[in-house]
Amino acid sequence: MSADATTNGAILQARGMRRAFGGLVAVDVESFSVMRGSITALIGPNGAGKTTLFNVLTGFERADHGEWTFDDRDVSGWPAYRIARAGMVRTFQIPKALARMSVLENMKLAAQTQRGEGFFPALLRRLWCDEEARIEARGVELLEWVGLAKQRDDYAGTLSGGQRKLLELGRALMTNPRLVMLDEPTAGVNPALTEQLLDRIRSVRDEGATVLFVEHDMDVVGSISDRVICMAQGSVIAEGTAAEVVADPQVIDAYLGERHGEAAMPTSEGPT
Amino acid sequence: MDFGKIFSDGVREALGVNAAAYALAAIGLNVQYGLTGLLNFGQVGFLLVGAYGTAITVKETGAPLWAGFLVGILAAIGLAAVLGIPTLRLRADYLAIVTIASAEILRVLAGSRHLEGFTGGPFGIRGWAGSFYDLNPFSPGRYGAGKVSFDHNTLWVMTVAWTLVILASVLVWLLKRSPYGRVLRSIREDEDAARSLGKNAYVIKIQSLAVGGVIGALGGMVIAVNFQFTNDDFWLSPFTFLMYTVLIIGGVGSVIGPVLGAMLFWFVYQSLDSLLRQAIHEGVFGDVLTSTDAGPLRLAFVGLTLMLLMIYRPQGIFGNRQEALIDDR
Amino acid sequence: MTCRSARSRRARVLSGAALALALLSIAAPASAGTEEPAGDEPASEETINARLIDQRGKQDKPVEGVTVVVEQGGDEIGQAESDADGLAIIPVPGPGKYSVRVDPTTFPKGLGLTDAAQEELPNVQVFAGRPKFVIFGFGERLDTGKTGFERVLNLAASGLRVGLIVAVAAVGLSLVFGTTGLINFAHGELLTFGGVVAWYLSASDGGLGITLVVAGILAVILGAGFGAALERGVWRPLRGRRVGNISLLVVSIGLALFLRNFIQVIFGSSPRPYEQYATQDPWHIGPIDILPKNAIAIVICVVVLVTVALLLLRTRLGTALRAVTDNAELSESSGIDVQRVIMAAWISCGALAALAGVLLGVTQSVDWDMGENFLLLIFAAMIVGGLGSPFGAMVGGMVLGVAFEASTYWVPVDFKKAMYLGALIIVLLVRPQGILGVRERVG
């Protein structure tokens, strides 16, 4: 099944990814791909290796081996900042708001290829003044879009957990990414805000970017994802539409195994 | 008790060469720690390489003094690279230990008798800064008002040192308000977030260490030129802690903080010394304290101040209170 | 300012060094209190007073007729022969650094320095307006007839002693770091506290005159109390205010500056040995000559380290300590009283540090900055062994101690400190988790 998925429609393709900590194998993925222009959910029980996979793909953690391409470019082993610059931008499970910077500064930071970020050009305001104004306008626009316009001058450290998730989303979009990777975007977000957030995620896709997100809430997964990938014990065990994956016996066993406190790997028979 | 003398002693030190040198060292720390969040506990090592780079170049090669200054600056950049390239990938507190250890290694080597031919060992290097004083535009005499006066040579060193302080402060101000400064602060707040947004945190941290190190090295040169001398005793590890005290008094992250922090530090430090010495001399403390106790007593006072500031006023005098109150994890 | 008036005389003369030292001592707490108001005191009160003592018997005897030479930068400043009191007084031109050596050709028959490496003291610091005392201890000529290998063995034995003492101190630091995450720069002062308290308890002149063994035990108990007081009075309230670890580290620096200089005011700036066990005849164990007090210090350290290890492994409290070190939040939720465990860590830390201080005092001497001088070595031991692992700290201390004392056979003594700090840096780079540490999982 996964072989079919890795046709030219994939924006991210990975092969033979493995990452172990000591004796514990956190990620061991034969093949993994994300279709261009889709919203893909990555699900799986706790400890399935979803976040580690995120970390490895985005250069935050080293892979023991494996290679992956983004937009047909081999980005295996690239450092995190280069991967982000290539257009693959992630958020974090526990949002990393830059606490002692204002909300707007958080946004402005995320703009790419800023001239004023060079040491010497920074000293001459003339060189980056116009660029800064453009970035600020874009930042304000995105803040309105995520609903944080009123907080633009507050310290990001004063935001609530849900607001931080929104800020992170806005900040990620500020980079003009082609693939946004959201690690549990709805965790800790209150239901009203969740609806708004999902709305935003949909429109990100509609504007042409691809979304990959880790999620636990199956209602959320069912409501917005085009495709679902399920991991357990470090491996991809199922892939397809939400309905298909939820019905997959291996997936059910994986979640049941979690409930029993141990991983009972399935045989072929499954419940209806 | 002569309070006029206590006050004028304090003012003299607040304006003096030491305050300027401390200001430079603290401005450098402010770039590293205040803006970028790097825990450099070996700033004194940067001062050391600035001083020794200059002194050894002039003494060994007979090069002009400006060439010595250039070597001192390059040595600071080199030290930043040597410290930063391997360590800045590690945990933040590891940098603290590596930097303090490196500064101490440099000091031990500088004071070693086995390198005496090169560094002068414990006896140091003297008599290499004469050409600096040849440029002195002030005619011989004393300058100043009332009890606060300086001789022409001291005034000359002060002029240059405070000019450097102003230039360094302007540089920090320009950096801080720029997008570059924004990247520095993002690394201070959360390096991973900065990396996830395409910022090459590693390279920028090395740059920050180097910029702060060079400013610190200028402070080291000021001290050494002022004495026309350097040896290992100038550069003991606790010196770095005094620089942190200066920075925290002034306000971490503020542009003017380290400058006013240094002046205030020296004013209080010297007045306290004067006060204690007079009090001891006049027998206020009876037999309990002798004149040799004034030095340690005021250092104990510095330690207490550092603790209390950190606890009750972490933003210092000119820092941002609201900012300081946000949990720094 | 002391320097201002003198500066006008333009310091191209010798006093340049003195001035530099005086002013820079402001920058350098370790030599604090050295500056004197210019003009208030006569310029040339400074002398180097060398005391030469024969430590063979129960009572020290003066050594007469030995030539003592003072040099600076290779130039001889002066020399004198020791008098009937074993005293040689050499006037020096001013404060600064001098090297002092004894001339072995003038030694009385059969006598040698107890430590041959001390024939020349290269860095004698003379402070303004005060005589500087240096001591040359004499005993049987020990080094004669020893092969190179035997000398390395002797160095290793003294390395084992230093390493074990460092290990004792490092275990305490490690327990606190493990349970609270605090990198405590005031740890050195806990050692000094122990050493100084034991001095005051044991000294017959200026102290209570309690016998040293009892005084040492009392010092350890008071050290434990001091650790507890710091935890209760400083660290716990600060944790309660949610002060970050970096800020706490800076607080500990302030605390260290305060304690160290406060101790200096009380104790003074010259080193003082304990009266008891000051001079002993060495035991000869095979090729190794060792002073009984040093041998006993080694035994005490081993016993204490083994006890601590057993306590950590076998008792409920030890298990709780290790659990909190592993994961404080998880331990809290599984019913461990984390605050109590941290208190236990601080009590152990204070006691172990005080013990290390007393043992340093016994084997060397008590000094107001003795702890500070050992602090980086203790950090090094903790990191080399594995940050936060008490067992790692034990191993790290012993490895560093033996390796670097023994290395002084090949490498000049004044490089020793540079070498262990270099080793610390290399370990951090190559194996940041230390010898016994486990690589932590990121993210």
mmCIF file of C-alpha atoms in Angstrom, chain A residues 77-263:
data_model
loop_
_atom_site.group_PDB
_atom_site.id
_atom_site.type_symbol
_atom_site.label_atom_id
_atom_site.label_comp_id
_atom_site.label_asym_id
_atom_site.label_seq_id
_atom_site.Cartn_x
_atom_site.Cartn_y
_atom_site.Cartn_z
ATOM 1 C CA GLY A 77 20.519 14.504 8.002
ATOM 2 C CA TRP A 78 20.156 18.213 7.308
ATOM 3 C CA PRO A 79 20.279 20.419 10.377
ATOM 4 C CA ALA A 80 16.953 21.727 11.614
ATOM 5 C CA TYR A 81 17.403 25.282 10.397
ATOM 6 C CA ARG A 82 18.141 24.187 6.823
ATOM 7 C CA ILE A 83 15.099 21.953 6.738
ATOM 8 C CA ALA A 84 12.974 24.841 7.940
ATOM 9 C CA ARG A 85 14.465 27.080 5.285
ATOM 10 C CA ALA A 86 13.663 24.465 2.665
ATOM 11 C CA GLY A 87 9.993 24.954 3.522
ATOM 12 C CA MET A 88 9.288 22.164 5.998
ATOM 13 C CA VAL A 89 8.307 23.860 9.242
ATOM 14 C CA ARG A 90 7.194 22.241 12.442
ATOM 15 C CA THR A 91 5.549 23.186 15.714
ATOM 16 C CA PHE A 92 6.065 21.534 19.092
ATOM 17 C CA GLN A 93 3.885 19.410 21.311
ATOM 18 C CA ILE A 94 4.527 21.828 24.175
ATOM 19 C CA PRO A 95 4.401 25.131 22.333
ATOM 20 C CA LYS A 96 7.653 27.062 22.315
ATOM 21 C CA ALA A 97 6.484 30.626 22.544
ATOM 22 C CA LEU A 98 9.420 33.012 22.879
ATOM 23 C CA ALA A 99 8.227 34.195 26.261
ATOM 24 C CA ARG A 100 10.073 37.469 26.719
ATOM 25 C CA MET A 101 9.398 38.707 23.205
ATOM 26 C CA SER A 102 6.168 40.285 22.111
ATOM 27 C CA VAL A 103 3.632 38.302 20.129
ATOM 28 C CA LEU A 104 4.342 40.413 17.069
ATOM 29 C CA GLU A 105 8.101 39.943 17.489
ATOM 30 C CA ASN A 106 7.494 36.206 17.569
ATOM 31 C CA MET A 107 5.806 36.555 14.191
ATOM 32 C CA LYS A 108 8.408 38.843 12.673
ATOM 33 C CA LEU A 109 11.199 36.527 13.684
ATOM 34 C CA ALA A 110 9.710 33.786 11.552
ATOM 35 C CA ALA A 111 9.972 35.650 8.249
ATOM 36 C CA GLN A 112 12.623 34.048 6.058
ATOM 37 C CA THR A 113 15.719 35.493 4.366
ATOM 38 C CA GLN A 114 15.732 38.760 6.252
ATOM 39 C CA ARG A 115 18.569 41.010 5.270
ATOM 40 C CA GLY A 116 18.656 42.590 8.710
ATOM 41 C CA GLU A 117 19.526 39.248 10.256
ATOM 42 C CA GLY A 118 23.083 39.525 8.968
ATOM 43 C CA PHE A 119 25.496 40.956 11.500
ATOM 44 C CA PHE A 120 26.805 43.834 9.394
ATOM 45 C CA PRO A 121 23.597 44.802 7.574
ATOM 46 C CA ALA A 122 21.926 44.894 10.987
ATOM 47 C CA LEU A 123 23.987 47.953 11.852
ATOM 48 C CA LEU A 124 22.545 49.996 8.989
ATOM 49 C CA ARG A 125 18.836 50.470 9.449
ATOM 50 C CA ARG A 126 18.472 51.798 5.904
ATOM 51 C CA LEU A 127 19.248 48.342 4.561
ATOM 52 C CA TRP A 128 16.350 46.575 6.218
ATOM 53 C CA CYS A 129 13.840 49.264 7.063
ATOM 54 C CA ASP A 130 11.481 48.617 4.135
ATOM 55 C CA GLU A 131 11.754 44.883 4.506
ATOM 56 C CA GLU A 132 10.896 45.218 8.202
ATOM 57 C CA ALA A 133 7.758 47.196 7.388
ATOM 58 C CA ARG A 134 6.614 44.519 4.940
ATOM 59 C CA ILE A 135 7.278 41.784 7.482
ATOM 60 C CA GLU A 136 5.380 43.659 10.147
ATOM 61 C CA ALA A 137 2.375 44.104 7.881
ATOM 62 C CA ARG A 138 2.370 40.412 7.076
ATOM 63 C CA GLY A 139 2.785 39.527 10.737
ATOM 64 C CA VAL A 140 -0.156 41.683 11.762
ATOM 65 C CA GLU A 141 -2.256 40.161 8.994
ATOM 66 C CA LEU A 142 -1.485 36.634 10.154
ATOM 67 C CA LEU A 143 -2.120 37.562 13.775
ATOM 68 C CA GLU A 144 -5.573 38.767 12.816
ATOM 69 C CA TRP A 145 -6.062 35.516 10.981
ATOM 70 C CA VAL A 146 -5.226 33.395 14.024
ATOM 71 C CA GLY A 147 -7.153 35.755 16.282
ATOM 72 C CA LEU A 148 -4.294 37.202 18.295
ATOM 73 C CA ALA A 149 -4.327 40.739 16.882
ATOM 74 C CA LYS A 150 -5.328 42.203 20.240
ATOM 75 C CA GLN A 151 -2.353 40.596 21.959
ATOM 76 C CA ARG A 152 0.236 41.737 19.417
ATOM 77 C CA ASP A 153 2.224 43.807 21.913
ATOM 78 C CA ASP A 154 1.889 41.461 24.882
ATOM 79 C CA TYR A 155 4.747 39.248 25.913
ATOM 80 C CA ALA A 156 4.222 35.826 24.420
ATOM 81 C CA GLY A 157 4.883 34.450 27.897
ATOM 82 C CA THR A 158 1.558 35.867 29.068
ATOM 83 C CA LEU A 159 -0.505 33.892 26.542
ATOM 84 C CA SER A 160 -2.600 30.891 27.542
ATOM 85 C CA GLY A 161 -1.689 27.429 26.338
ATOM 86 C CA GLY A 162 -4.265 27.511 23.573
ATOM 87 C CA GLN A 163 -3.192 30.954 22.443
ATOM 88 C CA ARG A 164 0.389 29.739 22.291
ATOM 89 C CA LYS A 165 -0.700 26.936 19.979
ATOM 90 C CA LEU A 166 -2.326 29.536 17.735
ATOM 91 C CA LEU A 167 0.768 31.703 17.875
ATOM 92 C CA GLU A 168 2.934 28.775 16.891
ATOM 93 C CA LEU A 169 0.673 28.043 13.951
ATOM 94 C CA GLY A 170 0.776 31.665 12.846
ATOM 95 C CA ARG A 171 4.533 31.759 13.302
ATOM 96 C CA ALA A 172 4.978 28.613 11.264
ATOM 97 C CA LEU A 173 2.880 30.071 8.466
ATOM 98 C CA MET A 174 4.890 33.277 8.588
ATOM 99 C CA THR A 175 7.762 31.278 7.090
ATOM 100 C CA ASN A 176 5.668 30.569 3.968
ATOM 101 C CA PRO A 177 6.093 26.831 4.343
ATOM 102 C CA ARG A 178 5.164 24.211 1.830
ATOM 103 C CA LEU A 179 4.750 21.572 4.499
ATOM 104 C CA VAL A 180 3.530 22.413 8.005
ATOM 105 C CA MET A 181 4.112 19.753 10.625
ATOM 106 C CA LEU A 182 1.959 20.293 13.713
ATOM 107 C CA ASP A 183 2.656 18.256 16.836
ATOM 108 C CA GLU A 184 -0.693 17.881 18.621
ATOM 109 C CA PRO A 185 -2.077 21.272 17.586
ATOM 110 C CA THR A 186 -5.243 20.873 19.654
ATOM 111 C CA ALA A 187 -3.725 19.569 22.887
ATOM 112 C CA GLY A 188 -4.678 21.854 25.734
ATOM 113 C CA VAL A 189 -6.797 24.059 23.519
ATOM 114 C CA ASN A 190 -10.355 24.669 24.679
ATOM 115 C CA PRO A 191 -13.159 23.383 22.436
ATOM 116 C CA ALA A 192 -14.190 26.789 21.086
ATOM 117 C CA LEU A 193 -10.640 27.569 20.099
ATOM 118 C CA THR A 194 -10.164 24.067 18.684
ATOM 119 C CA GLU A 195 -12.896 24.663 16.121
ATOM 120 C CA GLN A 196 -11.194 27.880 15.069
ATOM 121 C CA LEU A 197 -7.844 26.162 14.867
ATOM 122 C CA LEU A 198 -9.139 23.345 12.665
ATOM 123 C CA ASP A 199 -10.708 25.915 10.422
ATOM 124 C CA ARG A 200 -7.370 27.594 10.036
ATOM 125 C CA ILE A 201 -5.660 24.309 9.275
ATOM 126 C CA ARG A 202 -8.147 23.617 6.504
ATOM 127 C CA SER A 203 -7.558 26.970 4.930
ATOM 128 C CA VAL A 204 -3.795 26.414 5.081
ATOM 129 C CA ARG A 205 -4.333 23.419 2.837
ATOM 130 C CA ASP A 206 -6.751 25.304 0.629
ATOM 131 C CA GLU A 207 -4.086 27.914 0.052
ATOM 132 C CA GLY A 208 -1.781 25.235 -1.324
ATOM 133 C CA ALA A 209 0.392 24.074 1.571
ATOM 134 C CA THR A 210 0.512 20.541 2.883
ATOM 135 C CA VAL A 211 -0.269 19.723 6.512
ATOM 136 C CA LEU A 212 1.021 16.802 8.558
ATOM 137 C CA PHE A 213 -0.185 16.665 12.124
ATOM 138 C CA VAL A 214 0.035 14.431 15.148
ATOM 139 C CA GLU A 215 -3.274 13.994 16.885
ATOM 140 C CA HIS A 216 -4.873 11.902 19.597
ATOM 141 C CA ASP A 217 -8.464 13.012 19.285
ATOM 142 C CA MET A 218 -10.059 10.728 16.704
ATOM 143 C CA ASP A 219 -12.957 13.139 16.143
ATOM 144 C CA VAL A 220 -10.504 15.795 15.070
ATOM 145 C CA VAL A 221 -8.694 13.310 12.866
ATOM 146 C CA GLY A 222 -11.906 12.193 11.223
ATOM 147 C CA SER A 223 -13.164 15.697 10.650
ATOM 148 C CA ILE A 224 -10.269 17.272 8.810
ATOM 149 C CA SER A 225 -7.769 14.749 7.537
ATOM 150 C CA ASP A 226 -7.567 13.512 3.989
ATOM 151 C CA ARG A 227 -5.246 10.703 4.931
ATOM 152 C CA VAL A 228 -4.297 9.004 8.165
ATOM 153 C CA ILE A 229 -1.097 7.187 9.048
ATOM 154 C CA CYS A 230 -1.000 5.076 12.159
ATOM 155 C CA MET A 231 2.171 4.206 14.025
ATOM 156 C CA ALA A 232 2.745 1.715 16.800
ATOM 157 C CA GLN A 233 5.964 0.732 18.499
ATOM 158 C CA GLY A 234 7.990 2.822 16.100
ATOM 159 C CA SER A 235 6.559 1.432 12.873
ATOM 160 C CA VAL A 236 3.853 2.466 10.455
ATOM 161 C CA ILE A 237 1.124 -0.142 10.766
ATOM 162 C CA ALA A 238 -1.665 1.327 8.677
ATOM 163 C CA GLU A 239 -2.321 4.039 6.179
ATOM 164 C CA GLY A 240 -5.421 5.256 4.338
ATOM 165 C CA THR A 241 -8.529 7.321 4.903
ATOM 166 C CA ALA A 242 -9.696 7.866 8.437
ATOM 167 C CA ALA A 243 -12.447 5.279 8.079
ATOM 168 C CA GLU A 244 -10.074 2.684 6.666
ATOM 169 C CA VAL A 245 -7.471 3.148 9.329
ATOM 170 C CA VAL A 246 -9.916 3.099 12.201
ATOM 171 C CA ALA A 247 -11.302 -0.180 10.930
ATOM 172 C CA ASP A 248 -7.861 -1.736 10.514
ATOM 173 C CA PRO A 249 -7.459 -4.654 12.916
ATOM 174 C CA GLN A 250 -3.813 -3.887 13.546
ATOM 175 C CA VAL A 251 -4.723 -0.370 14.594
ATOM 176 C CA ILE A 252 -7.373 -1.623 16.975
ATOM 177 C CA ASP A 253 -4.956 -4.111 18.449
ATOM 178 C CA ALA A 254 -2.310 -1.449 18.848
ATOM 179 C CA TYR A 255 -4.679 0.699 20.871
ATOM 180 C CA LEU A 256 -5.986 -2.286 22.799
ATOM 181 C CA GLY A 257 -2.431 -3.342 23.483
ATOM 182 C CA GLU A 258 -1.820 0.035 24.962
ATOM 183 C CA ARG A 259 -4.831 -0.363 27.171
ATOM 184 C CA HIS A 260 -3.561 -3.682 28.411
ATOM 185 C CA GLY A 261 -0.297 -2.104 29.223
ATOM 186 C CA GLU A 262 1.636 -4.168 26.762
ATOM 187 C CA ALA A 263 1.902 -4.456 23.027
#
